[in-house]
Structure formats: C-alpha cells, structure tokens
Amino acid sequence: MARPTSDAQHDQPMQSVPSRLGRKRDSSRDGAILEAAIEILGDTGYDRMTMEMVAVRARAGKGTVYRRWSSKQEMLLDAVARMKAEEVDLGRMPDTGSLRGDMLALFQPQSVEQTDRKLRAMAGLATLLAQEPALADAASDAISSPWTQANRTLLERAVERGEVASDAPIATLATIIPSLGAHRTLVQRKPFDQAFLVEMLDCVLLPAAGVRPTAD
C-alpha cells in the first residue's frame, strides 16, 4: 500500500540542478581583432588571409575568434564596417552655415599610409564580393552606412535653415556621395580624396538638392 503524502511534501520545491553559465563575451577584444584583420588583409590579400593569421596578429586564441565570427567573410565585413565608422563622428557634425561647407568639413584628409591601407582593404572586399555576390548588400551597408547617416543629418539641417527645399528627397540625396565613393574605391580602386569630393558636391549633390554651389 502506498504511503500517503502530505500537502507539505507536495509543496516542497524540487531541487534544481545548478546551471552552468557560459563565460560572457569580452567585447573589448573585438577592436584589436578587427584591426588585425584589416592589417592581414592588406599584407596577404583576401584569398590568402585566414582567421588563424588574424588570431596570431591580435594575440587572441583561435577559440576567441571563432566564437565571434563563423567565417572570414563575416569577419571582413565587420572589420570594414568598423574602419568606415571610424572615419566619421556622428556625435560631432560640423556646422559651418552651409551644406557645402558642412560636407567639406566632414571630410578628413588622410595620410598616404592611411589611404593605402584603406584601398587595400577595399581591394580585399572587392575580391570577396567577386566570390560571394550574395554579400553585396551587407558590404554596401558596411561601407556606406555611417556616411549616409552623416549626409542625411547635414541635409536635414540644410532643410531647417531653408537652404534645401522641404520636399527634397533627403533619403535618396544622402546616398549619392557614399554610393559614388564606394564605386570609386571598390571598382575603380582609386582613393576618395578631397578633389573627388568637391567634384561630386558641385556637379552632382548640390545641383540635385537645388543648391547653387558657392565657394566656401
């Protein structure tokens, strides 16, 4: 005959097996790893680049790298996105009083070494896209997103001060120079320099926005 159980026995909580919490990801290592990825990409090119090389250069364990990125394609896209995001400070937009002046002030001249480094990174990205065309949208976002956001901010400010019409297609206008810049670096393998920016401003963006170019 089964022994009756008391309500107290039913109410006692079941002992749970303690769960093992995985070690939290240390995001402070991401920057060093992505910086190493850009360096390796420039040194070896995309085809010869390996995640093991990046781990060694960043002084990180292979497990640390593979927990963050499942492939070198994914790592490269993140590395390029980080590199492009560092080019513009979205929290400190210039305010010169004119759209042309703001756009020129947003551009920061690069040293020969910096320009060469970025061109080699873009060449590696172009190789990746030739092999993996399905990644085109992700690559475009990595390259252009920070600059598109910055351009949109400056265009919206120009609308507020009456320099650009309120019904202007701001979202489209904001993509013009970043898209042309991506084509220049990825396809033409040429640097995005100030001369190119001035030409694109005066001949393309400002006329499209209905702004008459003036020397700033």
PDB file of C-alpha atoms in Angstrom:
ATOM      1  CA  MET A   1       0.000   0.000   0.000  1.00  0.00           C
ATOM      2  CA  ALA A   2       1.400   3.359  -0.997  1.00  0.00           C
ATOM      3  CA  ARG A   3       2.216   5.715   1.792  1.00  0.00           C
ATOM      4  CA  PRO A   4       0.114   8.872   1.719  1.00  0.00           C
ATOM      5  CA  THR A   5       1.980  12.061   1.094  1.00  0.00           C
ATOM      6  CA  SER A   6       1.270  15.228   2.967  1.00  0.00           C
ATOM      7  CA  ASP A   7       0.465  18.580   1.402  1.00  0.00           C
ATOM      8  CA  ALA A   8       3.692  19.868   2.870  1.00  0.00           C
ATOM      9  CA  GLN A   9       5.610  17.255   0.944  1.00  0.00           C
ATOM     10  CA  HIS A  10       3.860  18.278  -2.298  1.00  0.00           C
ATOM     11  CA  ASP A  11       4.609  21.940  -1.644  1.00  0.00           C
ATOM     12  CA  GLN A  12       8.330  21.423  -1.190  1.00  0.00           C
ATOM     13  CA  PRO A  13      10.206  22.810  -4.196  1.00  0.00           C
ATOM     14  CA  MET A  14      12.121  20.357  -6.303  1.00  0.00           C
ATOM     15  CA  GLN A  15      15.848  20.625  -6.082  1.00  0.00           C
ATOM     16  CA  SER A  16      17.141  22.084  -9.318  1.00  0.00           C
ATOM     17  CA  VAL A  17      20.389  21.171 -10.939  1.00  0.00           C
ATOM     18  CA  PRO A  18      22.576  24.271 -10.956  1.00  0.00           C
ATOM     19  CA  SER A  19      23.013  25.562 -14.497  1.00  0.00           C
ATOM     20  CA  ARG A  20      26.383  26.448 -15.894  1.00  0.00           C
ATOM     21  CA  LEU A  21      26.509  29.929 -17.223  1.00  0.00           C
ATOM     22  CA  GLY A  22      28.848  30.409 -20.134  1.00  0.00           C
ATOM     23  CA  ARG A  23      31.605  32.948 -19.819  1.00  0.00           C
ATOM     24  CA  LYS A  24      30.464  36.323 -21.044  1.00  0.00           C
ATOM     25  CA  ARG A  25      31.970  37.567 -24.263  1.00  0.00           C
ATOM     26  CA  ASP A  26      34.695  40.160 -23.739  1.00  0.00           C
ATOM     27  CA  SER A  27      33.774  42.775 -26.335  1.00  0.00           C
ATOM     28  CA  SER A  28      36.927  44.748 -25.550  1.00  0.00           C
ATOM     29  CA  ARG A  29      38.856  42.292 -27.738  1.00  0.00           C
ATOM     30  CA  ASP A  30      36.743  42.937 -30.823  1.00  0.00           C
ATOM     31  CA  GLY A  31      38.545  46.115 -31.835  1.00  0.00           C
ATOM     32  CA  ALA A  32      42.014  44.552 -31.681  1.00  0.00           C
ATOM     33  CA  ILE A  33      40.869  41.521 -33.662  1.00  0.00           C
ATOM     34  CA  LEU A  34      39.178  43.590 -36.377  1.00  0.00           C
ATOM     35  CA  GLU A  35      42.207  45.874 -36.601  1.00  0.00           C
ATOM     36  CA  ALA A  36      44.381  42.799 -37.067  1.00  0.00           C
ATOM     37  CA  ALA A  37      42.007  41.571 -39.778  1.00  0.00           C
ATOM     38  CA  ILE A  38      42.492  44.796 -41.762  1.00  0.00           C
ATOM     39  CA  GLU A  39      46.272  44.522 -41.370  1.00  0.00           C
ATOM     40  CA  ILE A  40      46.360  40.895 -42.508  1.00  0.00           C
ATOM     41  CA  LEU A  41      44.058  41.690 -45.413  1.00  0.00           C
ATOM     42  CA  GLY A  42      46.456  44.399 -46.568  1.00  0.00           C
ATOM     43  CA  ASP A  43      49.500  42.164 -46.126  1.00  0.00           C
ATOM     44  CA  THR A  44      48.239  38.991 -47.790  1.00  0.00           C
ATOM     45  CA  GLY A  45      45.096  39.801 -49.756  1.00  0.00           C
ATOM     46  CA  TYR A  46      41.716  38.191 -49.204  1.00  0.00           C
ATOM     47  CA  ASP A  47      42.427  34.761 -50.710  1.00  0.00           C
ATOM     48  CA  ARG A  48      45.457  34.037 -48.505  1.00  0.00           C
ATOM     49  CA  MET A  49      44.002  35.600 -45.366  1.00  0.00           C
ATOM     50  CA  THR A  50      42.973  33.129 -42.652  1.00  0.00           C
ATOM     51  CA  MET A  51      41.281  33.548 -39.311  1.00  0.00           C
ATOM     52  CA  GLU A  52      44.265  31.828 -37.690  1.00  0.00           C
ATOM     53  CA  MET A  53      46.547  34.587 -39.031  1.00  0.00           C
ATOM     54  CA  VAL A  54      44.244  37.191 -37.538  1.00  0.00           C
ATOM     55  CA  ALA A  55      44.220  35.420 -34.174  1.00  0.00           C
ATOM     56  CA  VAL A  56      48.026  35.365 -34.080  1.00  0.00           C
ATOM     57  CA  ARG A  57      48.321  39.039 -35.074  1.00  0.00           C
ATOM     58  CA  ALA A  58      45.730  40.054 -32.456  1.00  0.00           C
ATOM     59  CA  ARG A  59      47.312  37.768 -29.835  1.00  0.00           C
ATOM     60  CA  ALA A  60      43.975  36.079 -29.341  1.00  0.00           C
ATOM     61  CA  GLY A  61      43.095  32.410 -29.114  1.00  0.00           C
ATOM     62  CA  LYS A  62      41.502  30.791 -32.144  1.00  0.00           C
ATOM     63  CA  GLY A  63      38.516  29.913 -29.983  1.00  0.00           C
ATOM     64  CA  THR A  64      38.082  33.583 -29.103  1.00  0.00           C
ATOM     65  CA  VAL A  65      37.992  34.497 -32.789  1.00  0.00           C
ATOM     66  CA  TYR A  66      35.668  31.694 -33.861  1.00  0.00           C
ATOM     67  CA  ARG A  67      33.205  32.471 -31.071  1.00  0.00           C
ATOM     68  CA  ARG A  68      32.790  35.924 -32.572  1.00  0.00           C
ATOM     69  CA  TRP A  69      32.855  35.179 -36.303  1.00  0.00           C
ATOM     70  CA  SER A  70      31.964  31.941 -38.024  1.00  0.00           C
ATOM     71  CA  SER A  71      33.894  32.784 -41.197  1.00  0.00           C
ATOM     72  CA  LYS A  72      36.477  35.196 -42.532  1.00  0.00           C
ATOM     73  CA  GLN A  73      33.783  36.685 -44.781  1.00  0.00           C
ATOM     74  CA  GLU A  74      31.775  37.718 -41.744  1.00  0.00           C
ATOM     75  CA  MET A  75      34.901  38.993 -40.007  1.00  0.00           C
ATOM     76  CA  LEU A  76      35.951  41.055 -43.024  1.00  0.00           C
ATOM     77  CA  LEU A  77      32.561  42.743 -43.306  1.00  0.00           C
ATOM     78  CA  ASP A  78      32.708  43.710 -39.628  1.00  0.00           C
ATOM     79  CA  ALA A  79      36.293  44.928 -39.991  1.00  0.00           C
ATOM     80  CA  VAL A  80      35.437  47.148 -42.957  1.00  0.00           C
ATOM     81  CA  ALA A  81      32.319  48.455 -41.191  1.00  0.00           C
ATOM     82  CA  ARG A  82      34.434  49.394 -38.167  1.00  0.00           C
ATOM     83  CA  MET A  83      37.056  51.070 -40.349  1.00  0.00           C
ATOM     84  CA  LYS A  84      34.424  53.153 -42.152  1.00  0.00           C
ATOM     85  CA  ALA A  85      32.613  54.062 -38.913  1.00  0.00           C
ATOM     86  CA  GLU A  86      35.863  55.469 -37.520  1.00  0.00           C
ATOM     87  CA  GLU A  87      36.045  57.923 -40.423  1.00  0.00           C
ATOM     88  CA  VAL A  88      33.092  59.994 -39.226  1.00  0.00           C
ATOM     89  CA  ASP A  89      31.964  61.068 -35.755  1.00  0.00           C
ATOM     90  CA  LEU A  90      28.164  61.092 -35.895  1.00  0.00           C
ATOM     91  CA  GLY A  91      28.053  62.777 -32.498  1.00  0.00           C
ATOM     92  CA  ARG A  92      30.013  65.815 -33.693  1.00  0.00           C
ATOM     93  CA  MET A  93      28.675  67.017 -37.009  1.00  0.00           C
ATOM     94  CA  PRO A  94      30.210  70.221 -38.454  1.00  0.00           C
ATOM     95  CA  ASP A  95      28.022  73.324 -38.624  1.00  0.00           C
ATOM     96  CA  THR A  96      29.522  75.922 -40.956  1.00  0.00           C
ATOM     97  CA  GLY A  97      26.238  77.521 -42.015  1.00  0.00           C
ATOM     98  CA  SER A  98      26.083  75.952 -45.479  1.00  0.00           C
ATOM     99  CA  LEU A  99      25.604  72.453 -46.843  1.00  0.00           C
ATOM    100  CA  ARG A 100      28.720  72.680 -48.990  1.00  0.00           C
ATOM    101  CA  GLY A 101      30.806  73.911 -46.088  1.00  0.00           C
ATOM    102  CA  ASP A 102      29.483  71.181 -43.808  1.00  0.00           C
ATOM    103  CA  MET A 103      30.189  68.454 -46.354  1.00  0.00           C
ATOM    104  CA  LEU A 104      33.741  69.680 -46.883  1.00  0.00           C
ATOM    105  CA  ALA A 105      34.331  69.971 -43.128  1.00  0.00           C
ATOM    106  CA  LEU A 106      33.075  66.418 -42.662  1.00  0.00           C
ATOM    107  CA  PHE A 107      35.875  65.122 -44.877  1.00  0.00           C
ATOM    108  CA  GLN A 108      39.141  64.466 -43.054  1.00  0.00           C
ATOM    109  CA  PRO A 109      42.266  64.305 -45.248  1.00  0.00           C
ATOM    110  CA  GLN A 110      44.136  61.017 -44.932  1.00  0.00           C
ATOM    111  CA  SER A 111      47.844  60.323 -44.900  1.00  0.00           C
ATOM    112  CA  VAL A 112      49.404  58.313 -47.722  1.00  0.00           C
ATOM    113  CA  GLU A 113      49.663  55.327 -45.366  1.00  0.00           C
ATOM    114  CA  GLN A 114      46.021  55.576 -44.308  1.00  0.00           C
ATOM    115  CA  THR A 115      44.860  55.905 -47.909  1.00  0.00           C
ATOM    116  CA  ASP A 116      46.905  52.899 -48.998  1.00  0.00           C
ATOM    117  CA  ARG A 117      45.609  50.836 -46.081  1.00  0.00           C
ATOM    118  CA  LYS A 118      42.001  51.591 -46.945  1.00  0.00           C
ATOM    119  CA  LEU A 119      42.489  50.939 -50.645  1.00  0.00           C
ATOM    120  CA  ARG A 120      43.973  47.525 -49.877  1.00  0.00           C
ATOM    121  CA  ALA A 121      41.055  46.759 -47.572  1.00  0.00           C
ATOM    122  CA  MET A 122      38.617  47.751 -50.308  1.00  0.00           C
ATOM    123  CA  ALA A 123      40.511  45.583 -52.795  1.00  0.00           C
ATOM    124  CA  GLY A 124      40.095  42.652 -50.430  1.00  0.00           C
ATOM    125  CA  LEU A 125      36.404  43.382 -50.106  1.00  0.00           C
ATOM    126  CA  ALA A 126      36.086  43.515 -53.903  1.00  0.00           C
ATOM    127  CA  THR A 127      37.669  40.055 -54.108  1.00  0.00           C
ATOM    128  CA  LEU A 128      35.200  38.772 -51.525  1.00  0.00           C
ATOM    129  CA  LEU A 129      32.244  40.161 -53.480  1.00  0.00           C
ATOM    130  CA  ALA A 130      33.506  38.614 -56.712  1.00  0.00           C
ATOM    131  CA  GLN A 131      33.401  35.234 -54.968  1.00  0.00           C
ATOM    132  CA  GLU A 132      30.300  35.842 -52.839  1.00  0.00           C
ATOM    133  CA  PRO A 133      27.957  38.203 -54.731  1.00  0.00           C
ATOM    134  CA  ALA A 134      25.157  37.397 -52.272  1.00  0.00           C
ATOM    135  CA  LEU A 135      27.035  39.510 -49.712  1.00  0.00           C
ATOM    136  CA  ALA A 136      26.728  42.664 -51.833  1.00  0.00           C
ATOM    137  CA  ASP A 137      24.007  44.239 -49.679  1.00  0.00           C
ATOM    138  CA  ALA A 138      25.901  43.586 -46.463  1.00  0.00           C
ATOM    139  CA  ALA A 139      29.086  45.001 -47.985  1.00  0.00           C
ATOM    140  CA  SER A 140      27.297  48.099 -49.238  1.00  0.00           C
ATOM    141  CA  ASP A 141      25.890  48.701 -45.775  1.00  0.00           C
ATOM    142  CA  ALA A 142      29.309  48.216 -44.167  1.00  0.00           C
ATOM    143  CA  ILE A 143      30.907  50.763 -46.488  1.00  0.00           C
ATOM    144  CA  SER A 144      28.208  53.394 -46.817  1.00  0.00           C
ATOM    145  CA  SER A 145      26.010  53.354 -43.718  1.00  0.00           C
ATOM    146  CA  PRO A 146      27.988  55.776 -41.474  1.00  0.00           C
ATOM    147  CA  TRP A 147      28.470  58.278 -44.291  1.00  0.00           C
ATOM    148  CA  THR A 148      24.849  58.045 -45.395  1.00  0.00           C
ATOM    149  CA  GLN A 149      23.742  58.814 -41.833  1.00  0.00           C
ATOM    150  CA  ALA A 150      26.123  61.774 -41.653  1.00  0.00           C
ATOM    151  CA  ASN A 151      24.997  63.149 -45.021  1.00  0.00           C
ATOM    152  CA  ARG A 152      21.363  62.812 -44.018  1.00  0.00           C
ATOM    153  CA  THR A 153      21.989  64.791 -40.836  1.00  0.00           C
ATOM    154  CA  LEU A 154      23.654  67.604 -42.793  1.00  0.00           C
ATOM    155  CA  LEU A 155      20.908  67.630 -45.431  1.00  0.00           C
ATOM    156  CA  GLU A 156      18.171  67.777 -42.791  1.00  0.00           C
ATOM    157  CA  ARG A 157      19.961  70.713 -41.191  1.00  0.00           C
ATOM    158  CA  ALA A 158      20.087  72.419 -44.601  1.00  0.00           C
ATOM    159  CA  VAL A 159      16.319  71.935 -44.889  1.00  0.00           C
ATOM    160  CA  GLU A 160      15.799  73.512 -41.456  1.00  0.00           C
ATOM    161  CA  ARG A 161      17.685  76.670 -42.440  1.00  0.00           C
ATOM    162  CA  GLY A 162      15.878  76.909 -45.788  1.00  0.00           C
ATOM    163  CA  GLU A 163      18.865  76.083 -47.957  1.00  0.00           C
ATOM    164  CA  VAL A 164      17.233  72.898 -49.297  1.00  0.00           C
ATOM    165  CA  ALA A 165      13.528  72.575 -50.121  1.00  0.00           C
ATOM    166  CA  SER A 166      11.420  70.802 -47.514  1.00  0.00           C
ATOM    167  CA  ASP A 167      10.098  68.348 -50.117  1.00  0.00           C
ATOM    168  CA  ALA A 168      13.570  67.335 -51.329  1.00  0.00           C
ATOM    169  CA  PRO A 169      14.196  63.549 -51.367  1.00  0.00           C
ATOM    170  CA  ILE A 170      16.608  63.636 -48.430  1.00  0.00           C
ATOM    171  CA  ALA A 171      16.905  59.852 -48.051  1.00  0.00           C
ATOM    172  CA  THR A 172      17.977  59.500 -51.681  1.00  0.00           C
ATOM    173  CA  LEU A 173      20.250  62.541 -51.692  1.00  0.00           C
ATOM    174  CA  ALA A 174      22.062  61.220 -48.612  1.00  0.00           C
ATOM    175  CA  THR A 175      23.166  58.115 -50.524  1.00  0.00           C
ATOM    176  CA  ILE A 176      24.667  59.873 -53.558  1.00  0.00           C
ATOM    177  CA  ILE A 177      28.209  60.610 -52.399  1.00  0.00           C
ATOM    178  CA  PRO A 178      28.611  57.441 -50.264  1.00  0.00           C
ATOM    179  CA  SER A 179      27.483  55.331 -53.235  1.00  0.00           C
ATOM    180  CA  LEU A 180      29.792  57.113 -55.669  1.00  0.00           C
ATOM    181  CA  GLY A 181      32.602  56.811 -53.150  1.00  0.00           C
ATOM    182  CA  ALA A 182      32.037  53.066 -52.791  1.00  0.00           C
ATOM    183  CA  HIS A 183      32.160  52.673 -56.576  1.00  0.00           C
ATOM    184  CA  ARG A 184      35.371  54.685 -56.736  1.00  0.00           C
ATOM    185  CA  THR A 185      37.187  52.616 -54.102  1.00  0.00           C
ATOM    186  CA  LEU A 186      35.733  49.175 -54.869  1.00  0.00           C
ATOM    187  CA  VAL A 187      35.535  49.242 -58.658  1.00  0.00           C
ATOM    188  CA  GLN A 188      37.952  51.929 -59.804  1.00  0.00           C
ATOM    189  CA  ARG A 189      40.446  51.253 -56.975  1.00  0.00           C
ATOM    190  CA  LYS A 190      41.027  54.981 -56.536  1.00  0.00           C
ATOM    191  CA  PRO A 191      41.121  56.967 -53.285  1.00  0.00           C
ATOM    192  CA  PHE A 192      38.218  59.034 -52.026  1.00  0.00           C
ATOM    193  CA  ASP A 193      40.109  62.322 -51.831  1.00  0.00           C
ATOM    194  CA  GLN A 194      39.083  65.944 -51.457  1.00  0.00           C
ATOM    195  CA  ALA A 195      39.276  66.666 -55.180  1.00  0.00           C
ATOM    196  CA  PHE A 196      36.785  63.873 -55.840  1.00  0.00           C
ATOM    197  CA  LEU A 197      34.509  65.119 -53.053  1.00  0.00           C
ATOM    198  CA  VAL A 198      34.480  68.694 -54.385  1.00  0.00           C
ATOM    199  CA  GLU A 199      33.641  67.487 -57.887  1.00  0.00           C
ATOM    200  CA  MET A 200      30.801  65.277 -56.632  1.00  0.00           C
ATOM    201  CA  LEU A 201      29.465  68.084 -54.451  1.00  0.00           C
ATOM    202  CA  ASP A 202      29.477  70.801 -57.094  1.00  0.00           C
ATOM    203  CA  CYS A 203      28.480  68.671 -60.078  1.00  0.00           C
ATOM    204  CA  VAL A 204      26.105  66.128 -58.548  1.00  0.00           C
ATOM    205  CA  LEU A 205      24.820  66.528 -54.983  1.00  0.00           C
ATOM    206  CA  LEU A 206      24.281  70.279 -54.712  1.00  0.00           C
ATOM    207  CA  PRO A 207      22.520  70.583 -58.103  1.00  0.00           C
ATOM    208  CA  ALA A 208      20.353  67.570 -57.221  1.00  0.00           C
ATOM    209  CA  ALA A 209      19.446  69.224 -53.914  1.00  0.00           C
ATOM    210  CA  GLY A 210      18.619  72.505 -55.655  1.00  0.00           C
ATOM    211  CA  VAL A 211      21.560  74.336 -54.091  1.00  0.00           C
ATOM    212  CA  ARG A 212      23.673  76.654 -56.180  1.00  0.00           C
ATOM    213  CA  PRO A 213      27.341  75.861 -55.483  1.00  0.00           C
ATOM    214  CA  THR A 214      29.353  78.701 -53.976  1.00  0.00           C
ATOM    215  CA  ALA A 215      32.966  78.738 -52.865  1.00  0.00           C
ATOM    216  CA  ASP A 216      33.298  78.169 -49.100  1.00  0.00           C
TER     217      ASP A 216
END
